[in-house]
PDB file of C-alpha atoms in Angstrom:
ATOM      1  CA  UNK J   1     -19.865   0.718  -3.577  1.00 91.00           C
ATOM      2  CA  UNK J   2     -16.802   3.266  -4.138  1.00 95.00           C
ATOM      3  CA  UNK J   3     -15.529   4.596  -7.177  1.00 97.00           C
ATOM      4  CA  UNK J   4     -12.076   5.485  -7.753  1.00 97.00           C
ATOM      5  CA  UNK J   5     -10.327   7.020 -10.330  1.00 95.00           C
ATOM      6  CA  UNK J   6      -6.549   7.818 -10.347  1.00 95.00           C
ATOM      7  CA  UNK J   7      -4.451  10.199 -12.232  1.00 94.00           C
ATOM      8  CA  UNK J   8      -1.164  11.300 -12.227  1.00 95.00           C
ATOM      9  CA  UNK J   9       1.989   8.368 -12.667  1.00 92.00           C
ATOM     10  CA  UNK J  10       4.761   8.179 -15.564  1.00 97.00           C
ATOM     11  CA  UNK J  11       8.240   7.831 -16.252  1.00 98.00           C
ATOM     12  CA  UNK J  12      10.720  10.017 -14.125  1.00 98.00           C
ATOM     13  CA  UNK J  13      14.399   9.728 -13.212  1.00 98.00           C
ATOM     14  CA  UNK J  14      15.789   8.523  -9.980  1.00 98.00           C
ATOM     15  CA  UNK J  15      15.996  11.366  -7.715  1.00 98.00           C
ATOM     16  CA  UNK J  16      12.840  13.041  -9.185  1.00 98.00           C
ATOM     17  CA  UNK J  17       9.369  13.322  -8.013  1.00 98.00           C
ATOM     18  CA  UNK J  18       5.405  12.270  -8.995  1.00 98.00           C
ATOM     19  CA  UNK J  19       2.554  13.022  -7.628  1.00 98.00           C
ATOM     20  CA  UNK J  20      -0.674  10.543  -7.847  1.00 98.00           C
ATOM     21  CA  UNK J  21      -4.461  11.397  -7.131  1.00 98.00           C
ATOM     22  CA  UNK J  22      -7.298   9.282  -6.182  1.00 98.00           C
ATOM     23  CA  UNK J  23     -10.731  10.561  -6.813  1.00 97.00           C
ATOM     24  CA  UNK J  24     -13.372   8.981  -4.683  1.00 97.00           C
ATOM     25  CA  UNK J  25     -17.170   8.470  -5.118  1.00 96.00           C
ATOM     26  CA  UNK J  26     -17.662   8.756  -1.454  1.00 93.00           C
ATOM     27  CA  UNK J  27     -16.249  10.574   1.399  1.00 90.00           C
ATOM     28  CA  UNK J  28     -16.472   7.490   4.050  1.00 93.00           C
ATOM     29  CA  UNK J  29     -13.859   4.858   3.651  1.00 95.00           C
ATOM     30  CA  UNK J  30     -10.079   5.098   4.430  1.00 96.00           C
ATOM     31  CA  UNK J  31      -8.280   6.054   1.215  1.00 97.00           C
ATOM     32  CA  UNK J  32      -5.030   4.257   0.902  1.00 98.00           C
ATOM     33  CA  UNK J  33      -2.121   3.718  -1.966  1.00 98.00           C
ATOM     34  CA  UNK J  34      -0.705   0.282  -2.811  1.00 98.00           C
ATOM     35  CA  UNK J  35       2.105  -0.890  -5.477  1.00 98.00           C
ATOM     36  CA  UNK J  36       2.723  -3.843  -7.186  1.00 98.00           C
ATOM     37  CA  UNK J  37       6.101  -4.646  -9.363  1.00 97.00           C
ATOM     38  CA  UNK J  38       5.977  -7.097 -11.798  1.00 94.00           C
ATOM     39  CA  UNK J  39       6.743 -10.614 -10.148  1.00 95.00           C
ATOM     40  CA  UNK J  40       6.133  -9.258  -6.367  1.00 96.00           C
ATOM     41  CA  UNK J  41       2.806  -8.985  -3.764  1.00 97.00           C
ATOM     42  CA  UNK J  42       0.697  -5.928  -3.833  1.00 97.00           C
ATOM     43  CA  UNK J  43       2.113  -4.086  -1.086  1.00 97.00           C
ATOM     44  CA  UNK J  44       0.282  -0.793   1.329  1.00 98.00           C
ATOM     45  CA  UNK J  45       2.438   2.107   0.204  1.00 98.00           C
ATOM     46  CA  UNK J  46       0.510   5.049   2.238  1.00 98.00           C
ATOM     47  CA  UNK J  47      -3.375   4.745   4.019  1.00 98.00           C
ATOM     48  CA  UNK J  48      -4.999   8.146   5.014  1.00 97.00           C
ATOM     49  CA  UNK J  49      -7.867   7.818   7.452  1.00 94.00           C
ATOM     50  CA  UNK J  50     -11.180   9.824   7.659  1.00 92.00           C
ATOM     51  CA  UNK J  51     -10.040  11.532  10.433  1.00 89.00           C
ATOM     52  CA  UNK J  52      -6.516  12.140   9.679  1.00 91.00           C
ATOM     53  CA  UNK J  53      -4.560   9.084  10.999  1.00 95.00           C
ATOM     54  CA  UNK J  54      -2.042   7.887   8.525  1.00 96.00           C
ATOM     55  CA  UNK J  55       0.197   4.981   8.068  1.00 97.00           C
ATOM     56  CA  UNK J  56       2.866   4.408   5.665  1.00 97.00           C
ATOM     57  CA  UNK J  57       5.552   1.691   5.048  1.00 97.00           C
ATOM     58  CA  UNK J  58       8.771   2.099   6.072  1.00 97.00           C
ATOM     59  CA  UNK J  59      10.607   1.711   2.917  1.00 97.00           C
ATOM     60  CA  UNK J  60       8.494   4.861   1.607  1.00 97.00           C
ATOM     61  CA  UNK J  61       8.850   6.971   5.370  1.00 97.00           C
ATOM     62  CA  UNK J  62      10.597  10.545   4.799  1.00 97.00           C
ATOM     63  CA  UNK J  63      10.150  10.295   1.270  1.00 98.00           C
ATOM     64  CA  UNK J  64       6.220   9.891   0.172  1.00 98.00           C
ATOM     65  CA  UNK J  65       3.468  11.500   2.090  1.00 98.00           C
ATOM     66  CA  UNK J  66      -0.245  11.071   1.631  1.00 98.00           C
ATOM     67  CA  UNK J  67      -2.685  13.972   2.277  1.00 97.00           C
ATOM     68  CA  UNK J  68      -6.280  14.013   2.032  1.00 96.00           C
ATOM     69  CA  UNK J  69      -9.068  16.660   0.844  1.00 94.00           C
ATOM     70  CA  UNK J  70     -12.258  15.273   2.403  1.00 91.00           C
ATOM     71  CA  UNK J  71     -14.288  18.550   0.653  1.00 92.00           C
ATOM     72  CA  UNK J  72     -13.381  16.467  -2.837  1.00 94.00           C
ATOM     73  CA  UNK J  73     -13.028  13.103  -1.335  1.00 95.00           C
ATOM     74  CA  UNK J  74      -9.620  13.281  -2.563  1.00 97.00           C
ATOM     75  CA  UNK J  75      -6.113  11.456  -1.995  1.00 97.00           C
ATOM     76  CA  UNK J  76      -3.149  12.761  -3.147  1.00 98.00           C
ATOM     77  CA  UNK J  77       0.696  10.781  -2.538  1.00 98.00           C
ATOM     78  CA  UNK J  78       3.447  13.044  -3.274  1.00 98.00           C
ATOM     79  CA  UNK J  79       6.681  11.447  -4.323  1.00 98.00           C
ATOM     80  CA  UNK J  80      10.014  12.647  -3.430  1.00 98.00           C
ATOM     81  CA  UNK J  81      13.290  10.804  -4.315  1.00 98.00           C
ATOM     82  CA  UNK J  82      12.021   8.071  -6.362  1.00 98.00           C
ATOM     83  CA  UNK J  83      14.139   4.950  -7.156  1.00 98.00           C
ATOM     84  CA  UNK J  84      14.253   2.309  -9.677  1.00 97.00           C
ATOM     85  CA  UNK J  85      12.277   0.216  -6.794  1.00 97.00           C
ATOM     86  CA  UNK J  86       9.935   2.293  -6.274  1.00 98.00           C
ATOM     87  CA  UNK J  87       8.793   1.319 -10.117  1.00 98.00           C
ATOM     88  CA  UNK J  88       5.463  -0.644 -10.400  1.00 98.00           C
ATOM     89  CA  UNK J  89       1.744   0.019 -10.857  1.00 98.00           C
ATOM     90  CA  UNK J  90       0.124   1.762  -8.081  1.00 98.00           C
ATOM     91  CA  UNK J  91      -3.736   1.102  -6.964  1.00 98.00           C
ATOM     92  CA  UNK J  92      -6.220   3.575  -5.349  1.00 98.00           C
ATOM     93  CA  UNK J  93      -7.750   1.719  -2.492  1.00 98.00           C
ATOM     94  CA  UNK J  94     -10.530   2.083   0.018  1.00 97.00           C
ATOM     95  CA  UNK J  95     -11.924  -0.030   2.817  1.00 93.00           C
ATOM     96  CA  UNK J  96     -13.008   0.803   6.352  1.00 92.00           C
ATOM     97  CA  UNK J  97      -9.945  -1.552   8.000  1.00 90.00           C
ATOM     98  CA  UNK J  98      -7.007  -0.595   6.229  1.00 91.00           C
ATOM     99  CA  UNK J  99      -5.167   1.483   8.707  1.00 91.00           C
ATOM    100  CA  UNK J 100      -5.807  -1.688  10.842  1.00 89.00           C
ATOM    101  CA  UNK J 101      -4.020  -3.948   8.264  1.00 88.00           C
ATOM    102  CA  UNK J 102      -6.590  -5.147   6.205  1.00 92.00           C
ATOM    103  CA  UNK J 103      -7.198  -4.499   2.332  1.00 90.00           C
ATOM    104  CA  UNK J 104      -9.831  -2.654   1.352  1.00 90.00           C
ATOM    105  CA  UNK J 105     -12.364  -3.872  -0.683  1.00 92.00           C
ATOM    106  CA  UNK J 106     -12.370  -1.498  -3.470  1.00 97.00           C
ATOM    107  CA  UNK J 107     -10.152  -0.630  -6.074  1.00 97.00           C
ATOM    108  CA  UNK J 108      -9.369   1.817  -8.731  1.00 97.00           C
ATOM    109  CA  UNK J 109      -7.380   0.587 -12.082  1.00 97.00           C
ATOM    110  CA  UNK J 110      -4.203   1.341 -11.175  1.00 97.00           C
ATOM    111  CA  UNK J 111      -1.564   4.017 -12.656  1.00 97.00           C
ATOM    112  CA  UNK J 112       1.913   3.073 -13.855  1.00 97.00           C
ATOM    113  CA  UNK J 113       4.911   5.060 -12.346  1.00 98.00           C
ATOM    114  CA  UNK J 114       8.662   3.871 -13.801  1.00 98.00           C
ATOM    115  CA  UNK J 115      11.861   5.456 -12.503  1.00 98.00           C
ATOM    116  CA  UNK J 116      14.944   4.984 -14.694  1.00 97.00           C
ATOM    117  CA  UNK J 117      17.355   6.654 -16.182  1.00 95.00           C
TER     118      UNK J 117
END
């Protein structure tokens, strides 16, 4: 079993930038970000591995990067030039095959992030 608890999210304007956390019970699993807008699939935003392999999608390359504190099993995604589609809720996820494709099996609640002006 993991735990995960997420902070950070909110409202910003296009252009601007949020940062999300991901607190994890355990130090073991691949850490990963996913989003979901209302209407659309959960999609992988950003996966950072144990060992320091990450992935990201392409719609999100050169402007979000994931980082990872493995002293405080923590997962940080830092934001930069958001747009109105980058709105939805974002998930805390872990699994052991996610930087392989597959979904981890654990999830935290999720964190709201909404860019409009």
């Amino acid at each position: 079993q993991v735990q995960l608890v997420e902070s950070g999210g909110g409202l910003v304007q296009p252009g601007g930038s949020l940062r999300l956390s991901c607190v994890a019970s355990r130090g073991d699993y691949t850490l990963a970000w996913y989003r979901q807008a209302p209407g659309k699939q959960r999609e992988l935003v950003a996966a950072h591995g144990v060992g320091g392999v990450t992935k990201y999608a392409d719609i999100v390359k050169g402007r979000f990067t994931i980082s990872r504190d493995n002293t405080k099993n923590t997962v940080v995604l830092q934001m930069n030039d958001l747009k109105p589609e980058d709105s939805a809720v974002y998930y805390c996820n872990a699994g052991r095959a996610i930087l392989a494709g597959a979904t981890g099996s654990y999830w935290g609640p999720g964190t709201q992030v909404t860019v409009s002006s």
